[in-house]
Coordinates of C-alpha atoms in Angstrom, one line a residue:
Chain Y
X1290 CA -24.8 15.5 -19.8
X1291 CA -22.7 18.5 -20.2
X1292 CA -19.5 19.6 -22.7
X1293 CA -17.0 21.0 -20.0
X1294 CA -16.7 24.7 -20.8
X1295 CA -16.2 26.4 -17.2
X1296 CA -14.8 22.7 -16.1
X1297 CA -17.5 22.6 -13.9
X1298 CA -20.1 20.0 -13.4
X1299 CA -23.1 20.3 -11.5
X1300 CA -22.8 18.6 -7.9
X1301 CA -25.2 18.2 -4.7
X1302 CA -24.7 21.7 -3.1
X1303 CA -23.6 21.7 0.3
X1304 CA -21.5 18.6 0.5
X1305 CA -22.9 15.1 0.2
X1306 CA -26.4 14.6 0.0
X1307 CA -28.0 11.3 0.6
X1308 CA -27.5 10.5 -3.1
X1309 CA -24.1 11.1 -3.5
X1310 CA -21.4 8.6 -2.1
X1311 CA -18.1 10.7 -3.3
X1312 CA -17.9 14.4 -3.8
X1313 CA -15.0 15.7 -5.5
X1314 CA -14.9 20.2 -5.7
X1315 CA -12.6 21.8 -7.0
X1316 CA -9.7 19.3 -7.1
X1317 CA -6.2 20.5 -8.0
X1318 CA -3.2 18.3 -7.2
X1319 CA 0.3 20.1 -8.6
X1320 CA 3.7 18.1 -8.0
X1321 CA 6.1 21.1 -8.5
X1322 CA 5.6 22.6 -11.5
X1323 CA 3.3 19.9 -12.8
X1324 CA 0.0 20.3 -12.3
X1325 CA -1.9 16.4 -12.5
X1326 CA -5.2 17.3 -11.3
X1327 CA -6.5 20.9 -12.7
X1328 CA -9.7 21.8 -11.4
X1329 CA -12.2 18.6 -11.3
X1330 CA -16.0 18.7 -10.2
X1331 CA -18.0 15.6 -10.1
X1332 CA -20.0 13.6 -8.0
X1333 CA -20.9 9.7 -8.2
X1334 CA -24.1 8.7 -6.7
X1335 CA -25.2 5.6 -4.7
X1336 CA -25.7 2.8 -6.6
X1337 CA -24.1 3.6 -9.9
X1338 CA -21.4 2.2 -11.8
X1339 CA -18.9 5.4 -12.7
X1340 CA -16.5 5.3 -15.2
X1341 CA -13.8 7.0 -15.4
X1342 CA -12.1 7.9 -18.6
X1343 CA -9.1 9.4 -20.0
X1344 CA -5.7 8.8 -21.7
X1345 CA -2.4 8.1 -20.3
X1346 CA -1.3 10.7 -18.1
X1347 CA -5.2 12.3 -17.9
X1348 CA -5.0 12.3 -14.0
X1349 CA -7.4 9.3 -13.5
X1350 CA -4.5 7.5 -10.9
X1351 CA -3.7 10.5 -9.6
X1352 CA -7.7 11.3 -9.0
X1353 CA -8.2 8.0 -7.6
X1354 CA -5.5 8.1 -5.1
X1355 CA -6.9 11.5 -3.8
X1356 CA -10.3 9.5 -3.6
X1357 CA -8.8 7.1 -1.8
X1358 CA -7.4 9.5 0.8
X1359 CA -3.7 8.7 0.2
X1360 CA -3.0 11.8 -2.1
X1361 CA -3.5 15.1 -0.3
X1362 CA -5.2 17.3 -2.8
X1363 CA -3.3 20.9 -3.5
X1364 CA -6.5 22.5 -3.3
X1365 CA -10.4 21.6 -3.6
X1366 CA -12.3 19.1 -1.7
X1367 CA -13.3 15.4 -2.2
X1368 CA -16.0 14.0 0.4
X1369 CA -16.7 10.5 0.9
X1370 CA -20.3 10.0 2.4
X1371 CA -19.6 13.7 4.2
X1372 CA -16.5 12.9 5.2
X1373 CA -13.3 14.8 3.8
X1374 CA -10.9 12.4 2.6
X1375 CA -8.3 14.9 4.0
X1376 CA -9.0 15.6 7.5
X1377 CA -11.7 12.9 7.9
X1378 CA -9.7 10.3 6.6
X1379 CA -10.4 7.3 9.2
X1380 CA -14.1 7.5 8.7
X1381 CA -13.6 7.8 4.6
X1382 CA -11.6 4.9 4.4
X1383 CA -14.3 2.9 6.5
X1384 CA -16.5 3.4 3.1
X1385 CA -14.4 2.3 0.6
X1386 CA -13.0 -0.7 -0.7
X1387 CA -10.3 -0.4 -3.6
X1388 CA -8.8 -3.4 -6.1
X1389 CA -5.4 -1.3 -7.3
X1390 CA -4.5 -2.2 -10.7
X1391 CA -1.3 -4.1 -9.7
X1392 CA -2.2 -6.7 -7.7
X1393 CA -1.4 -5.5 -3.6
X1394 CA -1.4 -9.2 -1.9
X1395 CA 0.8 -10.3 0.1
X1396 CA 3.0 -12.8 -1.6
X1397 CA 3.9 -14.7 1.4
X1398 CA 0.6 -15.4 2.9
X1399 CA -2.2 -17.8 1.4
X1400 CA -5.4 -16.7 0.2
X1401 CA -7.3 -16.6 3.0
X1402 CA -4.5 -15.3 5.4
X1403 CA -4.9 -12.4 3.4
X1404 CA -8.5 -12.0 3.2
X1405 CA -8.9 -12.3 6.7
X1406 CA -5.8 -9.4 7.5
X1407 CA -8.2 -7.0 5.6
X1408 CA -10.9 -7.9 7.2
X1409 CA -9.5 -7.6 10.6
X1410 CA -7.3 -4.1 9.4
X1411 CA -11.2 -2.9 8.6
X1412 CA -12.4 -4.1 12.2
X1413 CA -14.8 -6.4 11.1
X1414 CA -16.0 -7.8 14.4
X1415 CA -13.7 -11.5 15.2
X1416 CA -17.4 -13.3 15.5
X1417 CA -18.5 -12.6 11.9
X1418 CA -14.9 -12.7 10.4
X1419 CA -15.3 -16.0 9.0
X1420 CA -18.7 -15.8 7.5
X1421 CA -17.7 -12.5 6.2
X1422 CA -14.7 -14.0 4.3
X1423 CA -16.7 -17.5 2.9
X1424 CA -19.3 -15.3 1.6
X1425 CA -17.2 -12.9 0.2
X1426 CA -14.9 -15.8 -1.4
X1427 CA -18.0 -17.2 -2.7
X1428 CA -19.3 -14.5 -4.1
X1429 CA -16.5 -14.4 -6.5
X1430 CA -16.3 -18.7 -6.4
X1431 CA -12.8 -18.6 -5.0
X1432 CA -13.6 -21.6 -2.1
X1433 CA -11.1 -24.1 -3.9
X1434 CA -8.5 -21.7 -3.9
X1435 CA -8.6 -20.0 -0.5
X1436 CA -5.7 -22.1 1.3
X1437 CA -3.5 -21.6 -1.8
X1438 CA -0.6 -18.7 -1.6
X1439 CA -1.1 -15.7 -4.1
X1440 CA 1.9 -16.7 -5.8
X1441 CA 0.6 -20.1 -7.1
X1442 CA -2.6 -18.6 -8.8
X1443 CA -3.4 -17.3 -12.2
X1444 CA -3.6 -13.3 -13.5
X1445 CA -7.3 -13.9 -13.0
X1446 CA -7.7 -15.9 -10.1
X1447 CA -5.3 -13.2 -8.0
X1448 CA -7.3 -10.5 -9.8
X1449 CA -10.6 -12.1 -8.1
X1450 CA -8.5 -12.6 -4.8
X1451 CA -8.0 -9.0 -4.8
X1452 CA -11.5 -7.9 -5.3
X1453 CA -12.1 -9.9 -2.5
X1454 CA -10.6 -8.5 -0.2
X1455 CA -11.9 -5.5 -1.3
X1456 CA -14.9 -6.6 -0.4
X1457 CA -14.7 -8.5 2.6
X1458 CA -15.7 -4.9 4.8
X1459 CA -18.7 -4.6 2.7
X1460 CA -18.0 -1.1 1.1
X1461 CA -20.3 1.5 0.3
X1462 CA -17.9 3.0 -2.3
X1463 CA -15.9 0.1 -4.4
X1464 CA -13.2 1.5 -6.5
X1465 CA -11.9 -0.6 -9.3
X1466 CA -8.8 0.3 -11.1
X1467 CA -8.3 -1.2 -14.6
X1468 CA -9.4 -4.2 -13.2
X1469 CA -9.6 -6.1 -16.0
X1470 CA -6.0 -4.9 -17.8
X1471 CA -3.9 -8.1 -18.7
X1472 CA -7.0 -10.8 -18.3
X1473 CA -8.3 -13.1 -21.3
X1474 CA -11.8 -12.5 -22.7
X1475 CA -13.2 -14.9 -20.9
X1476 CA -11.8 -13.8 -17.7
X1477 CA -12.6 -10.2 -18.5
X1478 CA -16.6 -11.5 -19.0
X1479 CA -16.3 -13.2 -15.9
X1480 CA -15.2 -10.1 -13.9
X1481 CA -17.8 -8.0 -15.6
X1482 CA -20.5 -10.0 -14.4
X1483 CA -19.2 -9.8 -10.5
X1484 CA -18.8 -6.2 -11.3
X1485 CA -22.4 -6.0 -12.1
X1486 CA -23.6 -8.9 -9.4
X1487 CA -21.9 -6.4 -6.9
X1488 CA -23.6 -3.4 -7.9
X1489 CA -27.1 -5.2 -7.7
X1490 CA -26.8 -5.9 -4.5
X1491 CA -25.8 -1.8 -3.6
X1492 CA -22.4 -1.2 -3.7
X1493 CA -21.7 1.9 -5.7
X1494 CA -18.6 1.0 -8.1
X1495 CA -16.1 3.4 -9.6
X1496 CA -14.2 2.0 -12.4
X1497 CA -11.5 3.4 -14.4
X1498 CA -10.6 1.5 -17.3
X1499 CA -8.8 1.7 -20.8
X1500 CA -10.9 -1.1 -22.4
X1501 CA -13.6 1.8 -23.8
X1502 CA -16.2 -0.9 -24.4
X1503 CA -16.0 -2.1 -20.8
X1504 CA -17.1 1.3 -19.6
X1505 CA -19.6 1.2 -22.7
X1506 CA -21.0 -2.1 -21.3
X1507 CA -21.1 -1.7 -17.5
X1508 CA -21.3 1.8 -16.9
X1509 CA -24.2 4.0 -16.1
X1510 CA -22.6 7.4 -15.9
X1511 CA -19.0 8.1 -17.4
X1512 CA -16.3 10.8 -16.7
X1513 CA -13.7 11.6 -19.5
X1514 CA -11.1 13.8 -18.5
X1515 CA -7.6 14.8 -20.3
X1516 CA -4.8 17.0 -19.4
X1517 CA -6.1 16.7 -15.5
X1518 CA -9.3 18.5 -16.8
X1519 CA -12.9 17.3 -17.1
X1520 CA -14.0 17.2 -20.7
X1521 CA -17.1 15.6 -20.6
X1522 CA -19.8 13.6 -18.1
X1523 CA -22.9 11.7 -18.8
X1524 CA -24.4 8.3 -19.5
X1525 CA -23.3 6.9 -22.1
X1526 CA -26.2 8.1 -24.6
X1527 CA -25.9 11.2 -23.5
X1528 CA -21.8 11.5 -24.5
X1529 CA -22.7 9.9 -27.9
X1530 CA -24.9 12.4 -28.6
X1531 CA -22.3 15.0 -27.9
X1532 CA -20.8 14.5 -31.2
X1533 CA -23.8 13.0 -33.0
X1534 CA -25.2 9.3 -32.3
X1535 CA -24.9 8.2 -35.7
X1536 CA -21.5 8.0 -37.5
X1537 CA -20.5 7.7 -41.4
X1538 CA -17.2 5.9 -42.2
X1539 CA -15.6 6.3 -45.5
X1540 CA -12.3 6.2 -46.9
X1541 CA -11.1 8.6 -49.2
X1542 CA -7.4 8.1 -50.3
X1543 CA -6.8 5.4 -48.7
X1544 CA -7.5 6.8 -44.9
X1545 CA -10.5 6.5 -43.0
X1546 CA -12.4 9.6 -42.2
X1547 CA -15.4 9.8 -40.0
X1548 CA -18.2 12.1 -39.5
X1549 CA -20.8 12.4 -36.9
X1550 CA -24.6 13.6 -37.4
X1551 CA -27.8 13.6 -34.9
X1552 CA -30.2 11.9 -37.4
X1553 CA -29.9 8.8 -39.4
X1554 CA -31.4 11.2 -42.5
X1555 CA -28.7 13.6 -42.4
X1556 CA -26.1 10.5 -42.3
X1557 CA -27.5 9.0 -44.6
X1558 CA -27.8 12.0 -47.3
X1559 CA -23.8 12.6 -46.5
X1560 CA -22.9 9.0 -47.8
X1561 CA -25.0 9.4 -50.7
X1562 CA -22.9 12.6 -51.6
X1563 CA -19.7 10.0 -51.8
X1564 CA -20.8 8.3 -54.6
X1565 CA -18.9 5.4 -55.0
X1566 CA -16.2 6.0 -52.6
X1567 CA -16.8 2.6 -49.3
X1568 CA -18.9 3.9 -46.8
X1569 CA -20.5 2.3 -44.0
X1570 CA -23.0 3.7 -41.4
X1571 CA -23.0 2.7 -37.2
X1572 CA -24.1 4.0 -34.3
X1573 CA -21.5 5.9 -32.8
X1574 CA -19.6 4.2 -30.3
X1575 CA -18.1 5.3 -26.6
X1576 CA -14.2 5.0 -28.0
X1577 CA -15.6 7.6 -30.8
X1578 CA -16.5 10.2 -28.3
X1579 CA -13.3 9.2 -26.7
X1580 CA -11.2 9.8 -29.7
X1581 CA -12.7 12.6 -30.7
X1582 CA -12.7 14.6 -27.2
X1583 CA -9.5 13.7 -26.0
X1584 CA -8.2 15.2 -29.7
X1585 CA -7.2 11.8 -31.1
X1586 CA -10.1 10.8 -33.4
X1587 CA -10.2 11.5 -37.0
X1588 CA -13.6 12.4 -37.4
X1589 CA -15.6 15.8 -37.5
X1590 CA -18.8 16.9 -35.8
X1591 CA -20.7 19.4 -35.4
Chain A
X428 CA -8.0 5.7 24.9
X429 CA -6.7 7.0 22.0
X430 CA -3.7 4.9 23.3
X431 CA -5.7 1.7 23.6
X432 CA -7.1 1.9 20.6
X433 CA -3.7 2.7 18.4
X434 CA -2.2 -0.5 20.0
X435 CA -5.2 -2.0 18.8
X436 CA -4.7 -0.4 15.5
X437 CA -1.0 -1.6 15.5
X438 CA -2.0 -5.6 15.9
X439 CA -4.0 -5.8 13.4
X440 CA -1.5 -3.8 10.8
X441 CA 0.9 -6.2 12.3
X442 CA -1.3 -9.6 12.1
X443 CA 0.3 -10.4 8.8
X444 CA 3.8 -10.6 9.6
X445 CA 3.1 -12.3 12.8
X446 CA 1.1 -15.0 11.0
X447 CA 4.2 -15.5 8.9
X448 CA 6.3 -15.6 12.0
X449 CA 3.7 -18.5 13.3
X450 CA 3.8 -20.7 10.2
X451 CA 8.1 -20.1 9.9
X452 CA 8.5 -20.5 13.6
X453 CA 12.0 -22.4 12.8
X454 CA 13.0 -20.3 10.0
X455 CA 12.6 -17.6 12.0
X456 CA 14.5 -18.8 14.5
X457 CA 17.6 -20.0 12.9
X458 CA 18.2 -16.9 11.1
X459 CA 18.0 -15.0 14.0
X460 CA 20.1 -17.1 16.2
X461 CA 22.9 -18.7 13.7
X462 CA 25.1 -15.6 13.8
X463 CA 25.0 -14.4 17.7
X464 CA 25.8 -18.3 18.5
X465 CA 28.5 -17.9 15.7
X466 CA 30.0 -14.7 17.5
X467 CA 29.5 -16.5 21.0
X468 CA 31.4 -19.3 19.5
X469 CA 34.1 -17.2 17.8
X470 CA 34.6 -14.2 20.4
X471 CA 33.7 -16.0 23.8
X472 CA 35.2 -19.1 23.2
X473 CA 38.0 -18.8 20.6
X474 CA 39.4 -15.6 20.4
X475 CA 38.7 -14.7 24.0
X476 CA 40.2 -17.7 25.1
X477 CA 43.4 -17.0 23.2
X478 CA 44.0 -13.2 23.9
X479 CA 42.4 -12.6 27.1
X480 CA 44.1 -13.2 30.1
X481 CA 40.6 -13.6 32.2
X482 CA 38.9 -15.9 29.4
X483 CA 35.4 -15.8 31.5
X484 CA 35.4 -12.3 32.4
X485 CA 36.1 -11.7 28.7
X486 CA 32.9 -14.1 28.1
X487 CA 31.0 -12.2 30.6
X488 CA 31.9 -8.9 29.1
X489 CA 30.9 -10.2 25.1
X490 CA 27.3 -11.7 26.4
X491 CA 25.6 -8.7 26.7
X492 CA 27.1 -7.4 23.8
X493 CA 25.9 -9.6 21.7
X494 CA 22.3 -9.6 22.8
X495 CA 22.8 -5.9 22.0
X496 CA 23.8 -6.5 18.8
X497 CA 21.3 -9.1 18.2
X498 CA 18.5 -6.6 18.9
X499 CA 20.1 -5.3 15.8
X500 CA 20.4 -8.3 13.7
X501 CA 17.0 -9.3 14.4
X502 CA 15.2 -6.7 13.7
X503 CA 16.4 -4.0 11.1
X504 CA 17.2 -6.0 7.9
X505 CA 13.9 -8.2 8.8
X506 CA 11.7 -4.8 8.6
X507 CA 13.8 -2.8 6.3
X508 CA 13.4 -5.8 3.8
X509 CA 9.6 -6.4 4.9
X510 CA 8.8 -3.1 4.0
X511 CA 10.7 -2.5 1.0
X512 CA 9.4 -5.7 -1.0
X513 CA 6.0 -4.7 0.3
X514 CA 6.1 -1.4 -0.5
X515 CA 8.2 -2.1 -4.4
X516 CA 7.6 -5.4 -5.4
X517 CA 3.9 -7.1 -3.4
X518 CA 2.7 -3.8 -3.5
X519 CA 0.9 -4.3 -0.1
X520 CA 2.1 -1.8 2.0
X521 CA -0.1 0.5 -0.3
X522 CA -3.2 -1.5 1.5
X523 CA -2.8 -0.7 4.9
X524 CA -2.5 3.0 4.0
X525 CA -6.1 2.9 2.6
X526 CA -7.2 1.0 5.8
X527 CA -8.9 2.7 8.6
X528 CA -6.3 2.5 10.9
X529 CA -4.0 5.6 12.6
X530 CA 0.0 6.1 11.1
X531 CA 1.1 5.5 13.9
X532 CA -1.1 2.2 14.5
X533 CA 1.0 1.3 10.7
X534 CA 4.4 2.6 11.9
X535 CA 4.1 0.3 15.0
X536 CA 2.7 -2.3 13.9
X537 CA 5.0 -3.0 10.6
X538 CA 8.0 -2.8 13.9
X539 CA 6.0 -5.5 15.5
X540 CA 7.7 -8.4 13.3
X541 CA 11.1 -6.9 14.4
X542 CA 10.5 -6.8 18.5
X543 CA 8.8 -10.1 18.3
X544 CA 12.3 -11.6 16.2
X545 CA 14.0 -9.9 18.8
X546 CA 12.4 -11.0 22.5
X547 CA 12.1 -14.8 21.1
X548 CA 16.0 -14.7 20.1
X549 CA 17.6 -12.2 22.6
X550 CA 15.8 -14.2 25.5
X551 CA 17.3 -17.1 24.6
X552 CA 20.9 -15.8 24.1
X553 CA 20.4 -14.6 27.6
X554 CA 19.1 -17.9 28.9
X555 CA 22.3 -19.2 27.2
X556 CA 24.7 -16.6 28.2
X557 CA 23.7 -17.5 31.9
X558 CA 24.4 -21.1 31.7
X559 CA 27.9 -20.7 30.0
X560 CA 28.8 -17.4 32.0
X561 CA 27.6 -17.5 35.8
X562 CA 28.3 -13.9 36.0
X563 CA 25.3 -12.8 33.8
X564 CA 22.3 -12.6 35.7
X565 CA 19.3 -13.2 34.6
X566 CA 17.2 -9.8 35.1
X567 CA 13.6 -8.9 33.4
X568 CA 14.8 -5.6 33.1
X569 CA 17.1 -6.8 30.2
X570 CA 13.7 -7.7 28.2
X571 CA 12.5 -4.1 28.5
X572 CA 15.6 -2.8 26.9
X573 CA 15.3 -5.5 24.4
X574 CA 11.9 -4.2 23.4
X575 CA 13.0 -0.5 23.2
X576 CA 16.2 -1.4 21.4
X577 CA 14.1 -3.6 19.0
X578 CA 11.6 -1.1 18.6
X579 CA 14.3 1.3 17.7
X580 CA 16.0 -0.2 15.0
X581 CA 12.6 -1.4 13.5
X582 CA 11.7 1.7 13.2
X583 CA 15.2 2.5 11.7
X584 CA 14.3 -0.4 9.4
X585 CA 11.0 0.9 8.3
X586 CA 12.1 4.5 7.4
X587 CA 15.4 2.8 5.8
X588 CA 12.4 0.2 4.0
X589 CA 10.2 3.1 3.0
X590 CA 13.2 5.7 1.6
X591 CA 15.0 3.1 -0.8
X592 CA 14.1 2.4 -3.7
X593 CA 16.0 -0.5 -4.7
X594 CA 17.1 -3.5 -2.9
X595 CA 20.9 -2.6 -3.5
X596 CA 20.8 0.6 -1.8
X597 CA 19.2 -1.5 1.5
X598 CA 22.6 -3.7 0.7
X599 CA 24.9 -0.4 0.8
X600 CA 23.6 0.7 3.4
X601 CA 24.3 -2.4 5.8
X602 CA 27.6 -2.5 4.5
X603 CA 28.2 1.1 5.5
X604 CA 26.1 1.2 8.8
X605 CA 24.5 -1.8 10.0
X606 CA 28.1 -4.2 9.6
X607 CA 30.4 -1.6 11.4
X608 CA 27.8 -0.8 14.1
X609 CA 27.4 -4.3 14.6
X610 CA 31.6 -4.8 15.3
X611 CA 32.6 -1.0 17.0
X612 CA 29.2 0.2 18.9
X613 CA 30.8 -1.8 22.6
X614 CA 29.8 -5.5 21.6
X615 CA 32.9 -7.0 21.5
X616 CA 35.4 -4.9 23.3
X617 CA 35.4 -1.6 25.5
X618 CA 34.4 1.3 23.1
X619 CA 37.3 3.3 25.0
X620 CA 40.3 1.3 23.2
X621 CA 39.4 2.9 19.9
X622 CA 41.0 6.0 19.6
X623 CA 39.3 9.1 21.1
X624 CA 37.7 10.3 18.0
X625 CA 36.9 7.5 16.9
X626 CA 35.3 6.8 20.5
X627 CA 33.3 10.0 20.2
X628 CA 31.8 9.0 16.8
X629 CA 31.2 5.4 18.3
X630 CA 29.5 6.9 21.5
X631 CA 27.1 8.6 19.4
X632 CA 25.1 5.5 17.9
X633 CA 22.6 3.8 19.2
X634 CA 23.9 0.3 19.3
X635 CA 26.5 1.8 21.3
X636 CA 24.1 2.5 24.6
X637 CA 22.3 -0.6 24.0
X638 CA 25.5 -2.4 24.6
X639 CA 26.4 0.2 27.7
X640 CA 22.4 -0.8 29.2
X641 CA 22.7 -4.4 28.7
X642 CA 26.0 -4.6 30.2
X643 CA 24.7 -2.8 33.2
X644 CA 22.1 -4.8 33.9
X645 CA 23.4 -8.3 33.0
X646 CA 26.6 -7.9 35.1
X647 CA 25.0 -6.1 37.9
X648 CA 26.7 -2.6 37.4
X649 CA 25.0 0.7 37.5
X650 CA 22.8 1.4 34.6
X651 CA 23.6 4.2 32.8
X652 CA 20.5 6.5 32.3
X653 CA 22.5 8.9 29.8
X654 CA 22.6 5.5 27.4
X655 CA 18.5 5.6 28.1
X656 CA 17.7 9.3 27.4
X657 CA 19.8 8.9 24.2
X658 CA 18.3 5.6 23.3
X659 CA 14.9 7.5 23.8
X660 CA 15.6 10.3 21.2
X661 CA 16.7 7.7 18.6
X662 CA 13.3 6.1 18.9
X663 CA 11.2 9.2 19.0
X664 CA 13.6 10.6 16.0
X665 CA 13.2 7.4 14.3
X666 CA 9.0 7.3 15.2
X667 CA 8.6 10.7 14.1
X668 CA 10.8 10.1 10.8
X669 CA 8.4 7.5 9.6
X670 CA 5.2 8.5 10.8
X671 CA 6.2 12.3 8.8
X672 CA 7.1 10.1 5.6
X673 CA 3.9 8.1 5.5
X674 CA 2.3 11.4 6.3
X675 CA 3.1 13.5 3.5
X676 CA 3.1 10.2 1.4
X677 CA 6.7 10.2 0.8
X678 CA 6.9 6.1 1.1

């Protein structure tokens, strides 16, 4: 875990090592004037679930897309499995499978149709193409509605869709964005578990999100940037200890104020010294660090 | 082999859209064939009829114009459209640029749905336009110009698909363009009755030398190679225009 400071983040040296699956150095993406991306080092290793955190506007699309190899970064580097995302773009792509946030099927063709175009766009040999797509599709329990179009199914059921084809190529690198934005609870749960069924059996998943307790739940490592920048990087322990793991509520005139301490003694000695005023004592939360490094909390720490 | 493997690349960005084509065979068909027979109708048998003094030279003259014009018809509003609810409202085109595949395996391939449009229609025109009109032959070299005159205005389509940004400008612009290329470019009369600047203007659009190649062919004159080397630059102009814009992710 590390507060950015330099806005640098330890990283493999020398590229990609064997435990690192994407590689991003040094990114800076400018559009005119506006500068989205401002200097971003971090890695994600095999395996993990990464998430990627920030407000509106942070960069997180914008750092995604250059992950994805459609947005040429202004400077700096991002390596996929060795491969720059740049110059190396063909072999890059080969690694990754992304469900955008808006859902990218084609309208006109059925579920399957589609399914099958990604898996033959990702050169998925014409003799395993159709047990690649009925175990994909059954891996996320979509059988009953693979001969349906996309238009005819549910927010949740197109969401699924869309992770399947995702899927279908078998990425090493599975990018996830906001996947869950605009589902019930139950279909959020639902998607959580596949998230977490897929990265037990090795994919490496990067998820941006603005449901903090998503991240909170599935993550193992998470990124928060704002303002393009890196502000902080760790498990999820490790960012609530940034600002204190334990957290005092109280509510002075009628607004609620928070502070954070290290130790459940020193919390519990500060809401002593309110007296009578309401108090309650948690364990601080993901959307606290949040809050507070993205300057939107109401709290203090030390 | 890079070659091979690009028109590789191109079928399978292009698998899509011909699966549509499969499963809307007659759709397909009608929309691309109502309005030539319509003109054939109209021009070769009702107005030619009337006005011209030689009603099935006139008929001879009009058939090869209007396959020219249906390698037009066929093909740019089909891919301009394709791509631009794609692109704005399915969001799909986004897909194949994250695919493994070469731009210009994605420029090709989103034209394929145009050329395909094209050869099933414009070889039936000419099928047509041989029975009613014993004067037009039927030559395979007429298919080749087919394919590069679809592949052109595909690829007219596709940077036209990938610039707008809504579905009005797509309409303005076949008002301003696609309509009067359709009527002036040599389809349906002799491009030298309009007046000489006008002429000049005419002689500069694409449509223009498909209708000069087709006629040349179909009727057995001399083909006219200027009408190919300019028909070449369009496409590579066109080819290069998109392949640039998906490049520099302009699209």
């Amino acid at each position: 875990m590390c507060r950015d400071t330099e806005n640098q983040f330890s990283a493999a040296s020398g590229g990609c090592s064997d435990a690192t699956i994407a590689d991003v150095r040094g990114l800076v993406i400018r559009f005119g004037d506006f500068t989205a991306v401002d200097g971003l080092t971090f890695e994600v290793r095999r395996g993990e679930i990464f998430g990627f955190l920030g407000p509106n506007g942070a960069g997180k699309t914008t750092t995604m897309r250059a992950i994805t190899t459609i947005q040429r970064p202004t400077s700096g580097t991002v390596l996929i499995d060795g491969h720059d995302a740049s110059s190396d773009y063909i072999e890059a792509r080969k690694r990754i499978g992304i469900a955008q946030q808006h859902i990218s099927l084609d309208k006109d063709l059925t579920v399957r149709q589609n399914i099958r175009h990604r898996a033959i766009l990702h050169k998925i040999p014409r003799s395993e193409l159709d047990s690649r797509i009925d175990s994909a599709a059954h891996l996320l329990g979509l059988e009953d509605y693979m001969d349906r179009t996309v238009g005819s199914l549910s927010g949740g059921w197109k969401r699924r869709a869309a992770i399947v084809c995702a899927i279908v190529h078998e990425p090493e690198l599975l990018l996830l964005d906001e996947p869950t934005a605009g589902l019930d609870t139950r279909s959020r749960h639902i998607l959580w578990d596949l998230v977490r069924d897929l990265n037990a059996r090795g994919t490496t998943i990067f998820l941006t999100t603005h449901y903090i307790e998503e991240a909170e739940s599935l993550c193992d490592r998470v990124a928060i940037i704002d303002h393009g920048r890196m502000v902080a990087i760790g498990t999820v322990d490790e960012l609530r200890d940034m600002i204190g793991g334990v957290a005092v509520d109280s509510n002075p005139d009628g607004r609620t104020e928070t502070r954070y301490f290290r130790g459940m003694d020193d919390a519990r000695a500060y809401a002593s010294s309110l007296g009578d005023a309401y108090v309650s004592i948690r364990r601080t939360t993901l959307e606290d660090v949040f809050l507070e490094l993205t300057g939107e909390g109401r709290g203090r720490f030390e | 082999m890079r070659l091979l493997s690009i028109i590789d690349e191109a079928y399978r960005v292009a698998w899509g859209d011909l699966v549509y084509i499969r499963d809307n065979i007659a759709e397909v068909l009608i929309t691309s064939l109502v309005g030539p027979l319509l003109y054939l109708l109209a021009f070769g048998f009702g107005i030619g009829g009337s006005v011209s003094s030689d009603p099935d030279a006139y008929l001879a003259f009009i058939v090869p114009g209007i396959v020219a014009l249906t390698t037009l018809s066929a093909t740019f509003s089909t891919v301009a459209m394709k791509v631009l609810v794609q692109r704005l409202f399915y969001m799909s085109f986004d897909e194949l640029l994250l695919c493994p595949v070469h731009i210009s395996a994605i420029v090709l391939g989103k034209c394929a749905t145009g050329i395909v449009r094209a050869l099933l229609s414009c070889t039936l025109l000419i099928v047509v336009g041989h029975l009613i009109s014993p004067e037009v032959s039927l030559q395979p070299l007429a298919i080749l110009v087919v394919v590069m005159a679809a592949l052109t205005f595909s690829l007219m389509g596709m940077l036209v698909g990938m610039f707008m940004e809504k579905s009005q400008h797509l309409n303005l612009f076949t008002s301003l363009v696609i309509i009067p290329m359709t009527f002036l470019c040599g389809t349906l009369f002799n491009v030298e009755a309009l007046p000489s600047v006008a002429s000049w203007v005419v002689y500069a659009l694409p449509l223009t030398h498909v209708s000069e190649l087709m006629r040349g062919i179909m009727l057995d004159t001399c083909i006219p190679m200027d009408s190919v080397a300019i028909l070449a630059v369009y496409l590579a102009v066109f080819f290069a225009a998109c392949w640039w814009m998906i490049k520099t992710n302009r699209c």
